[in-house]
PDB file of C-alpha atoms in Angstrom:
ATOM      1  CA  MET A   1     -21.359   9.328  50.325  1.00  0.00           C
ATOM      2  CA  PHE A   2     -23.307   6.904  48.148  1.00  0.00           C
ATOM      3  CA  THR A   3     -21.972   7.010  44.571  1.00  0.00           C
ATOM      4  CA  ASP A   4     -23.419   5.850  41.252  1.00  0.00           C
ATOM      5  CA  ILE A   5     -20.844   3.032  41.259  1.00  0.00           C
ATOM      6  CA  ASP A   6     -22.027   1.902  44.714  1.00  0.00           C
ATOM      7  CA  HIS A   7     -25.615   2.078  43.471  1.00  0.00           C
ATOM      8  CA  LYS A   8     -24.955  -0.137  40.449  1.00  0.00           C
ATOM      9  CA  HIS A   9     -22.885  -2.564  42.524  1.00  0.00           C
ATOM     10  CA  ALA A  10     -25.735  -2.897  45.023  1.00  0.00           C
ATOM     11  CA  ILE A  11     -28.248  -3.548  42.229  1.00  0.00           C
ATOM     12  CA  ALA A  12     -25.970  -6.224  40.762  1.00  0.00           C
ATOM     13  CA  GLN A  13     -25.626  -7.877  44.157  1.00  0.00           C
ATOM     14  CA  ALA A  14     -29.399  -7.841  44.775  1.00  0.00           C
ATOM     15  CA  PHE A  15     -30.101  -9.569  41.467  1.00  0.00           C
ATOM     16  CA  GLY A  16     -27.169 -11.912  41.903  1.00  0.00           C
ATOM     17  CA  ARG A  17     -28.594 -13.179  45.180  1.00  0.00           C
ATOM     18  CA  ALA A  18     -31.835 -13.991  43.353  1.00  0.00           C
ATOM     19  CA  ALA A  19     -30.256 -15.846  40.400  1.00  0.00           C
ATOM     20  CA  ALA A  20     -31.231 -19.339  41.568  1.00  0.00           C
ATOM     21  CA  SER A  21     -34.840 -18.389  42.400  1.00  0.00           C
ATOM     22  CA  TYR A  22     -35.452 -15.845  39.640  1.00  0.00           C
ATOM     23  CA  ASP A  23     -37.192 -18.024  37.062  1.00  0.00           C
ATOM     24  CA  ARG A  24     -39.625 -19.405  39.661  1.00  0.00           C
ATOM     25  CA  PHE A  25     -40.940 -15.910  40.417  1.00  0.00           C
ATOM     26  CA  ALA A  26     -40.523 -14.126  37.071  1.00  0.00           C
ATOM     27  CA  ASP A  27     -44.098 -14.415  35.754  1.00  0.00           C
ATOM     28  CA  VAL A  28     -44.388 -10.698  34.963  1.00  0.00           C
ATOM     29  CA  GLN A  29     -40.943 -10.673  33.357  1.00  0.00           C
ATOM     30  CA  ARG A  30     -41.848 -13.590  31.088  1.00  0.00           C
ATOM     31  CA  ALA A  31     -45.195 -12.014  30.161  1.00  0.00           C
ATOM     32  CA  SER A  32     -43.588  -8.667  29.336  1.00  0.00           C
ATOM     33  CA  GLY A  33     -40.794 -10.305  27.353  1.00  0.00           C
ATOM     34  CA  GLU A  34     -43.248 -12.321  25.288  1.00  0.00           C
ATOM     35  CA  HIS A  35     -45.373  -9.247  24.606  1.00  0.00           C
ATOM     36  CA  LEU A  36     -42.275  -7.330  23.563  1.00  0.00           C
ATOM     37  CA  LEU A  37     -41.403 -10.086  21.099  1.00  0.00           C
ATOM     38  CA  ASP A  38     -44.930  -9.908  19.676  1.00  0.00           C
ATOM     39  CA  LEU A  39     -44.568  -6.159  19.100  1.00  0.00           C
ATOM     40  CA  MET A  40     -41.288  -6.444  17.219  1.00  0.00           C
ATOM     41  CA  PRO A  41     -41.310  -6.548  13.418  1.00  0.00           C
ATOM     42  CA  ALA A  42     -39.698  -9.554  11.792  1.00  0.00           C
ATOM     43  CA  HIS A  43     -35.988  -9.068  11.186  1.00  0.00           C
ATOM     44  CA  ASN A  44     -33.588 -11.437   9.465  1.00  0.00           C
ATOM     45  CA  GLY A  45     -30.483 -10.134  11.250  1.00  0.00           C
ATOM     46  CA  ILE A  46     -28.363 -12.723  13.034  1.00  0.00           C
ATOM     47  CA  GLN A  47     -26.591 -10.798  15.810  1.00  0.00           C
ATOM     48  CA  VAL A  48     -28.741 -10.177  18.908  1.00  0.00           C
ATOM     49  CA  LEU A  49     -27.863  -8.339  22.101  1.00  0.00           C
ATOM     50  CA  ASP A  50     -29.910  -9.392  25.136  1.00  0.00           C
ATOM     51  CA  ALA A  51     -29.256  -6.379  27.368  1.00  0.00           C
ATOM     52  CA  GLY A  52     -30.060  -7.209  30.968  1.00  0.00           C
ATOM     53  CA  CYS A  53     -30.283 -10.901  30.160  1.00  0.00           C
ATOM     54  CA  GLY A  54     -30.810 -12.128  33.725  1.00  0.00           C
ATOM     55  CA  THR A  55     -30.869 -15.913  33.750  1.00  0.00           C
ATOM     56  CA  GLY A  56     -30.857 -16.013  29.951  1.00  0.00           C
ATOM     57  CA  TYR A  57     -34.508 -16.999  29.505  1.00  0.00           C
ATOM     58  CA  PHE A  58     -34.979 -14.826  26.416  1.00  0.00           C
ATOM     59  CA  SER A  59     -31.428 -15.369  25.232  1.00  0.00           C
ATOM     60  CA  ARG A  60     -32.447 -18.998  24.799  1.00  0.00           C
ATOM     61  CA  HIS A  61     -35.504 -17.882  22.823  1.00  0.00           C
ATOM     62  CA  TRP A  62     -33.266 -15.996  20.393  1.00  0.00           C
ATOM     63  CA  GLN A  63     -30.977 -19.010  20.108  1.00  0.00           C
ATOM     64  CA  ARG A  64     -33.949 -21.161  19.112  1.00  0.00           C
ATOM     65  CA  GLN A  65     -34.606 -18.629  16.359  1.00  0.00           C
ATOM     66  CA  GLY A  66     -31.143 -19.322  14.970  1.00  0.00           C
ATOM     67  CA  LYS A  67     -29.617 -16.062  16.224  1.00  0.00           C
ATOM     68  CA  HIS A  68     -26.106 -15.466  17.545  1.00  0.00           C
ATOM     69  CA  VAL A  69     -26.713 -14.052  21.024  1.00  0.00           C
ATOM     70  CA  THR A  70     -24.603 -11.755  23.164  1.00  0.00           C
ATOM     71  CA  ALA A  71     -25.932 -11.933  26.733  1.00  0.00           C
ATOM     72  CA  LEU A  72     -25.126  -8.850  28.820  1.00  0.00           C
ATOM     73  CA  ASP A  73     -25.917  -8.254  32.469  1.00  0.00           C
ATOM     74  CA  LEU A  74     -24.780  -5.991  35.271  1.00  0.00           C
ATOM     75  CA  SER A  75     -24.671  -8.929  37.699  1.00  0.00           C
ATOM     76  CA  PRO A  76     -21.757 -11.368  37.298  1.00  0.00           C
ATOM     77  CA  THR A  77     -23.753 -13.977  39.226  1.00  0.00           C
ATOM     78  CA  MET A  78     -26.711 -13.704  36.853  1.00  0.00           C
ATOM     79  CA  LEU A  79     -24.351 -13.873  33.907  1.00  0.00           C
ATOM     80  CA  ALA A  80     -22.687 -16.989  35.318  1.00  0.00           C
ATOM     81  CA  TYR A  81     -26.122 -18.587  35.692  1.00  0.00           C
ATOM     82  CA  ALA A  82     -26.959 -17.772  32.061  1.00  0.00           C
ATOM     83  CA  ARG A  83     -23.628 -19.282  31.022  1.00  0.00           C
ATOM     84  CA  GLU A  84     -24.447 -22.484  32.927  1.00  0.00           C
ATOM     85  CA  GLN A  85     -27.664 -22.687  30.893  1.00  0.00           C
ATOM     86  CA  ARG A  86     -25.679 -22.187  27.666  1.00  0.00           C
ATOM     87  CA  ALA A  87     -28.073 -19.380  26.883  1.00  0.00           C
ATOM     88  CA  ALA A  88     -25.825 -17.461  24.475  1.00  0.00           C
ATOM     89  CA  GLU A  89     -22.715 -17.552  22.344  1.00  0.00           C
ATOM     90  CA  CYS A  90     -21.060 -14.608  24.101  1.00  0.00           C
ATOM     91  CA  TYR A  91     -21.325 -13.323  27.680  1.00  0.00           C
ATOM     92  CA  VAL A  92     -20.492  -9.756  28.705  1.00  0.00           C
ATOM     93  CA  GLN A  93     -20.704  -8.183  32.145  1.00  0.00           C
ATOM     94  CA  GLY A  94     -21.601  -4.556  31.684  1.00  0.00           C
ATOM     95  CA  ASP A  95     -23.850  -1.580  32.234  1.00  0.00           C
ATOM     96  CA  ILE A  96     -26.445  -0.659  29.601  1.00  0.00           C
ATOM     97  CA  GLU A  97     -25.551   3.011  30.121  1.00  0.00           C
ATOM     98  CA  HIS A  98     -21.925   2.251  29.210  1.00  0.00           C
ATOM     99  CA  LEU A  99     -22.061  -0.722  26.850  1.00  0.00           C
ATOM    100  CA  PRO A 100     -18.619  -2.305  26.394  1.00  0.00           C
ATOM    101  CA  LEU A 101     -19.422  -3.036  22.735  1.00  0.00           C
ATOM    102  CA  GLY A 102     -18.457  -1.479  19.432  1.00  0.00           C
ATOM    103  CA  ALA A 103     -20.759   0.652  17.333  1.00  0.00           C
ATOM    104  CA  GLY A 104     -23.067  -1.170  14.941  1.00  0.00           C
ATOM    105  CA  CYS A 105     -22.133  -4.646  16.136  1.00  0.00           C
ATOM    106  CA  VAL A 106     -25.633  -6.178  16.450  1.00  0.00           C
ATOM    107  CA  ASP A 107     -28.768  -6.341  14.332  1.00  0.00           C
ATOM    108  CA  ILE A 108     -31.234  -6.473  17.236  1.00  0.00           C
ATOM    109  CA  SER A 109     -30.933  -4.996  20.719  1.00  0.00           C
ATOM    110  CA  TYR A 110     -33.500  -6.546  23.040  1.00  0.00           C
ATOM    111  CA  SER A 111     -33.915  -5.418  26.652  1.00  0.00           C
ATOM    112  CA  ASN A 112     -36.742  -6.749  28.772  1.00  0.00           C
ATOM    113  CA  LEU A 113     -37.439  -4.984  32.088  1.00  0.00           C
ATOM    114  CA  ALA A 114     -33.883  -3.813  32.639  1.00  0.00           C
ATOM    115  CA  VAL A 115     -33.646  -0.118  31.758  1.00  0.00           C
ATOM    116  CA  GLN A 116     -35.782   0.925  34.749  1.00  0.00           C
ATOM    117  CA  TRP A 117     -32.644   0.270  36.793  1.00  0.00           C
ATOM    118  CA  CYS A 118     -30.646   2.767  34.739  1.00  0.00           C
ATOM    119  CA  ASP A 119     -29.957   6.212  36.164  1.00  0.00           C
ATOM    120  CA  ASP A 120     -30.244   7.906  32.764  1.00  0.00           C
ATOM    121  CA  LEU A 121     -32.784   6.402  30.362  1.00  0.00           C
ATOM    122  CA  PRO A 122     -31.885   8.661  27.395  1.00  0.00           C
ATOM    123  CA  ARG A 123     -28.262   7.575  27.732  1.00  0.00           C
ATOM    124  CA  ALA A 124     -29.254   3.895  27.944  1.00  0.00           C
ATOM    125  CA  LEU A 125     -31.347   4.159  24.779  1.00  0.00           C
ATOM    126  CA  ALA A 126     -28.560   6.082  23.035  1.00  0.00           C
ATOM    127  CA  GLU A 127     -26.151   3.273  23.873  1.00  0.00           C
ATOM    128  CA  LEU A 128     -28.512   0.599  22.556  1.00  0.00           C
ATOM    129  CA  TYR A 129     -28.957   2.696  19.417  1.00  0.00           C
ATOM    130  CA  ARG A 130     -25.182   3.095  19.029  1.00  0.00           C
ATOM    131  CA  VAL A 131     -24.412  -0.629  19.124  1.00  0.00           C
ATOM    132  CA  THR A 132     -27.243  -1.495  16.704  1.00  0.00           C
ATOM    133  CA  ARG A 133     -26.362  -1.296  13.033  1.00  0.00           C
ATOM    134  CA  ARG A 134     -28.434   0.598  10.476  1.00  0.00           C
ATOM    135  CA  THR A 135     -31.766  -1.041   9.566  1.00  0.00           C
ATOM    136  CA  GLY A 136     -31.682  -2.814  12.937  1.00  0.00           C
ATOM    137  CA  ILE A 137     -34.229  -2.853  15.745  1.00  0.00           C
ATOM    138  CA  ILE A 138     -34.048  -1.794  19.394  1.00  0.00           C
ATOM    139  CA  ALA A 139     -36.821  -3.226  21.552  1.00  0.00           C
ATOM    140  CA  PHE A 140     -37.210  -2.534  25.261  1.00  0.00           C
ATOM    141  CA  SER A 141     -39.732  -2.832  28.044  1.00  0.00           C
ATOM    142  CA  THR A 142     -39.663  -0.898  31.292  1.00  0.00           C
ATOM    143  CA  LEU A 143     -41.741  -0.008  34.320  1.00  0.00           C
ATOM    144  CA  ALA A 144     -43.439   3.371  34.538  1.00  0.00           C
ATOM    145  CA  ALA A 145     -44.812   5.464  37.382  1.00  0.00           C
ATOM    146  CA  GLY A 146     -47.754   3.723  39.013  1.00  0.00           C
ATOM    147  CA  SER A 147     -45.981   0.389  39.206  1.00  0.00           C
ATOM    148  CA  LEU A 148     -46.215  -1.235  42.657  1.00  0.00           C
ATOM    149  CA  HIS A 149     -48.467   1.618  43.777  1.00  0.00           C
ATOM    150  CA  GLU A 150     -50.348  -0.579  46.259  1.00  0.00           C
ATOM    151  CA  LEU A 151     -47.066  -1.451  47.977  1.00  0.00           C
ATOM    152  CA  SER A 152     -45.940   2.172  47.987  1.00  0.00           C
ATOM    153  CA  GLN A 153     -49.208   3.387  49.480  1.00  0.00           C
ATOM    154  CA  ALA A 154     -49.176   0.687  52.144  1.00  0.00           C
ATOM    155  CA  TRP A 155     -45.628   1.577  53.255  1.00  0.00           C
ATOM    156  CA  ALA A 156     -46.526   5.260  53.390  1.00  0.00           C
ATOM    157  CA  GLN A 157     -49.562   4.505  55.528  1.00  0.00           C
ATOM    158  CA  TRP A 158     -47.706   2.010  57.708  1.00  0.00           C
ATOM    159  CA  ASP A 159     -44.581   3.961  58.665  1.00  0.00           C
ATOM    160  CA  GLY A 160     -44.457   7.058  56.462  1.00  0.00           C
ATOM    161  CA  THR A 161     -41.516   5.818  54.383  1.00  0.00           C
ATOM    162  CA  ARG A 162     -41.049   5.343  50.645  1.00  0.00           C
ATOM    163  CA  ARG A 163     -39.776   1.796  50.211  1.00  0.00           C
ATOM    164  CA  VAL A 164     -40.553   1.438  46.524  1.00  0.00           C
ATOM    165  CA  ASN A 165     -38.251   2.570  43.750  1.00  0.00           C
ATOM    166  CA  HIS A 166     -39.044   5.663  41.731  1.00  0.00           C
ATOM    167  CA  PHE A 167     -40.202   4.872  38.201  1.00  0.00           C
ATOM    168  CA  LEU A 168     -40.254   7.430  35.419  1.00  0.00           C
ATOM    169  CA  PRO A 169     -43.628   8.772  34.267  1.00  0.00           C
ATOM    170  CA  ALA A 170     -44.771   7.555  30.857  1.00  0.00           C
ATOM    171  CA  GLU A 171     -44.231  11.073  29.489  1.00  0.00           C
ATOM    172  CA  ALA A 172     -40.531  10.990  30.424  1.00  0.00           C
ATOM    173  CA  ILE A 173     -40.098   7.591  28.774  1.00  0.00           C
ATOM    174  CA  ALA A 174     -41.770   8.930  25.629  1.00  0.00           C
ATOM    175  CA  ALA A 175     -39.489  11.978  25.698  1.00  0.00           C
ATOM    176  CA  ALA A 176     -36.409   9.713  25.868  1.00  0.00           C
ATOM    177  CA  CYS A 177     -37.576   8.050  22.637  1.00  0.00           C
ATOM    178  CA  GLN A 178     -38.234  11.301  20.772  1.00  0.00           C
ATOM    179  CA  PRO A 179     -34.854  11.464  18.971  1.00  0.00           C
ATOM    180  CA  TYR A 180     -35.652   8.200  17.203  1.00  0.00           C
ATOM    181  CA  ARG A 181     -38.296   6.753  14.917  1.00  0.00           C
ATOM    182  CA  HIS A 182     -40.221   4.637  17.368  1.00  0.00           C
ATOM    183  CA  GLN A 183     -43.479   3.121  18.555  1.00  0.00           C
ATOM    184  CA  LEU A 184     -44.626   2.897  22.169  1.00  0.00           C
ATOM    185  CA  HIS A 185     -47.246   0.695  23.782  1.00  0.00           C
ATOM    186  CA  GLN A 186     -48.581   0.576  27.333  1.00  0.00           C
ATOM    187  CA  GLU A 187     -50.019  -2.217  29.413  1.00  0.00           C
ATOM    188  CA  CYS A 188     -51.098  -2.660  33.024  1.00  0.00           C
ATOM    189  CA  ILE A 189     -50.738  -6.032  34.734  1.00  0.00           C
ATOM    190  CA  THR A 190     -52.054  -6.783  38.220  1.00  0.00           C
ATOM    191  CA  CYS A 191     -50.941  -9.895  40.088  1.00  0.00           C
ATOM    192  CA  TYR A 192     -52.829 -11.231  43.109  1.00  0.00           C
ATOM    193  CA  PHE A 193     -51.418 -13.040  46.119  1.00  0.00           C
ATOM    194  CA  PRO A 194     -53.065 -14.994  48.935  1.00  0.00           C
ATOM    195  CA  ASP A 195     -51.198 -12.935  51.553  1.00  0.00           C
ATOM    196  CA  VAL A 196     -48.656 -10.139  51.843  1.00  0.00           C
ATOM    197  CA  LEU A 197     -45.850 -12.537  52.774  1.00  0.00           C
ATOM    198  CA  ASN A 198     -46.104 -14.280  49.402  1.00  0.00           C
ATOM    199  CA  LEU A 199     -46.337 -10.904  47.682  1.00  0.00           C
ATOM    200  CA  MET A 200     -43.086  -9.789  49.308  1.00  0.00           C
ATOM    201  CA  LYS A 201     -41.428 -13.113  48.491  1.00  0.00           C
ATOM    202  CA  SER A 202     -42.313 -12.603  44.832  1.00  0.00           C
ATOM    203  CA  LEU A 203     -40.260  -9.396  44.798  1.00  0.00           C
ATOM    204  CA  LYS A 204     -37.382 -10.883  46.759  1.00  0.00           C
ATOM    205  CA  GLY A 205     -37.383 -13.903  44.442  1.00  0.00           C
ATOM    206  CA  ILE A 206     -36.535 -11.738  41.423  1.00  0.00           C
ATOM    207  CA  GLY A 207     -34.085  -9.525  43.312  1.00  0.00           C
ATOM    208  CA  ALA A 208     -36.241  -6.392  43.044  1.00  0.00           C
ATOM    209  CA  THR A 209     -35.527  -5.285  46.604  1.00  0.00           C
ATOM    210  CA  TRP A 210     -32.926  -2.562  46.090  1.00  0.00           C
ATOM    211  CA  LEU A 211     -33.997   1.006  46.726  1.00  0.00           C
ATOM    212  CA  GLN A 212     -32.503   3.860  44.730  1.00  0.00           C
ATOM    213  CA  GLN A 213     -32.010   6.003  47.820  1.00  0.00           C
ATOM    214  CA  GLY A 214     -29.310   3.591  48.898  1.00  0.00           C
ATOM    215  CA  ARG A 215     -30.746   1.033  51.252  1.00  0.00           C
ATOM    216  CA  ALA A 216     -32.673  -2.182  51.163  1.00  0.00           C
ATOM    217  CA  PRO A 217     -35.947  -2.579  53.070  1.00  0.00           C
ATOM    218  CA  GLY A 218     -35.567  -4.396  56.370  1.00  0.00           C
ATOM    219  CA  LEU A 219     -37.219  -7.707  57.026  1.00  0.00           C
ATOM    220  CA  LEU A 220     -40.566  -7.594  58.804  1.00  0.00           C
ATOM    221  CA  SER A 221     -41.104  -9.509  62.013  1.00  0.00           C
ATOM    222  CA  ARG A 222     -44.304 -11.528  62.215  1.00  0.00           C
ATOM    223  CA  SER A 223     -46.036  -8.881  64.296  1.00  0.00           C
ATOM    224  CA  ARG A 224     -44.951  -6.092  61.957  1.00  0.00           C
ATOM    225  CA  LEU A 225     -46.007  -8.172  58.952  1.00  0.00           C
ATOM    226  CA  ASN A 226     -49.459  -8.590  60.472  1.00  0.00           C
ATOM    227  CA  GLY A 227     -49.693  -4.843  61.000  1.00  0.00           C
ATOM    228  CA  PHE A 228     -48.482  -4.097  57.491  1.00  0.00           C
ATOM    229  CA  SER A 229     -50.958  -6.602  56.044  1.00  0.00           C
ATOM    230  CA  ALA A 230     -53.770  -4.789  57.813  1.00  0.00           C
ATOM    231  CA  VAL A 231     -53.102  -1.573  55.886  1.00  0.00           C
ATOM    232  CA  TYR A 232     -52.345  -3.252  52.545  1.00  0.00           C
ATOM    233  CA  PRO A 233     -55.287  -2.985  50.111  1.00  0.00           C
ATOM    234  CA  ARG A 234     -57.179  -6.212  49.567  1.00  0.00           C
ATOM    235  CA  ARG A 235     -59.568  -7.231  46.821  1.00  0.00           C
ATOM    236  CA  PRO A 236     -61.774 -10.314  46.413  1.00  0.00           C
ATOM    237  CA  GLU A 237     -59.046 -11.848  44.206  1.00  0.00           C
ATOM    238  CA  GLY A 238     -56.382 -11.340  46.900  1.00  0.00           C
ATOM    239  CA  TYR A 239     -53.656  -8.818  47.644  1.00  0.00           C
ATOM    240  CA  PRO A 240     -52.863  -6.886  44.433  1.00  0.00           C
ATOM    241  CA  LEU A 241     -49.520  -5.796  43.008  1.00  0.00           C
ATOM    242  CA  SER A 242     -49.729  -3.748  39.817  1.00  0.00           C
ATOM    243  CA  TYR A 243     -47.219  -3.054  37.075  1.00  0.00           C
ATOM    244  CA  HIS A 244     -47.442  -0.231  34.530  1.00  0.00           C
ATOM    245  CA  LEU A 245     -45.426  -1.473  31.563  1.00  0.00           C
ATOM    246  CA  ILE A 246     -44.113   0.555  28.658  1.00  0.00           C
ATOM    247  CA  TYR A 247     -42.911  -1.224  25.509  1.00  0.00           C
ATOM    248  CA  GLY A 248     -40.762   0.564  22.982  1.00  0.00           C
ATOM    249  CA  VAL A 249     -39.613  -0.387  19.497  1.00  0.00           C
ATOM    250  CA  ILE A 250     -36.981   1.914  17.984  1.00  0.00           C
ATOM    251  CA  TYR A 251     -35.968   1.702  14.341  1.00  0.00           C
ATOM    252  CA  ARG A 252     -32.263   2.171  13.648  1.00  0.00           C
ATOM    253  CA  ASP A 253     -32.130   4.543  10.670  1.00  0.00           C
TER     254      ASP A 253
END
């Protein structure tokens, strides 16, 4: 039987394997993180939680702003990489749904493209709210239904399987924010690749290869890759991969 603990462990391992390559492939993650920063109101608080810090790219941004950063990640390998980069003042391995932090200990909780890996988004947001002190800010970005739809459709056509993770519809993400004073924004980003092999490498390079039903997609042989490429949608710009992004800013009252 595949448990929630097994699920989280497998996610941590998938991202850990990608730690060294992550920043080379994380164009969407950087774009979403920058947009999230732009949406946040100015705040003079010092203590920042980077929840799902990955390699510490945005932890370093907060450091440059003079903040005291707590970098948290589910993957010990990712966290070790962030530590090597001296990305934060404090490093914590933990799950956003069960934050190992005290109530009201940070001024800003920032989480860029991490909560889509949580099993229970309302619980994750409640935890971020709990650890943020009054007058603070919680800012998150996540993927919504429709993300990677070209890949999902191609797999379904190719072998009838669903090899793309389930993402919550925008309405469910909005419902999770309803208990709080908040603002939501949406954005769609489409990346183009010269071939399907490079498209798949872009996902593997950031560790986004774990499936929530409890298995990772198998590697394609050259002949199978050619067949899969034939059913993958193609546009003049190349092979598309789309992301439906939701940005949320929650005000800690």
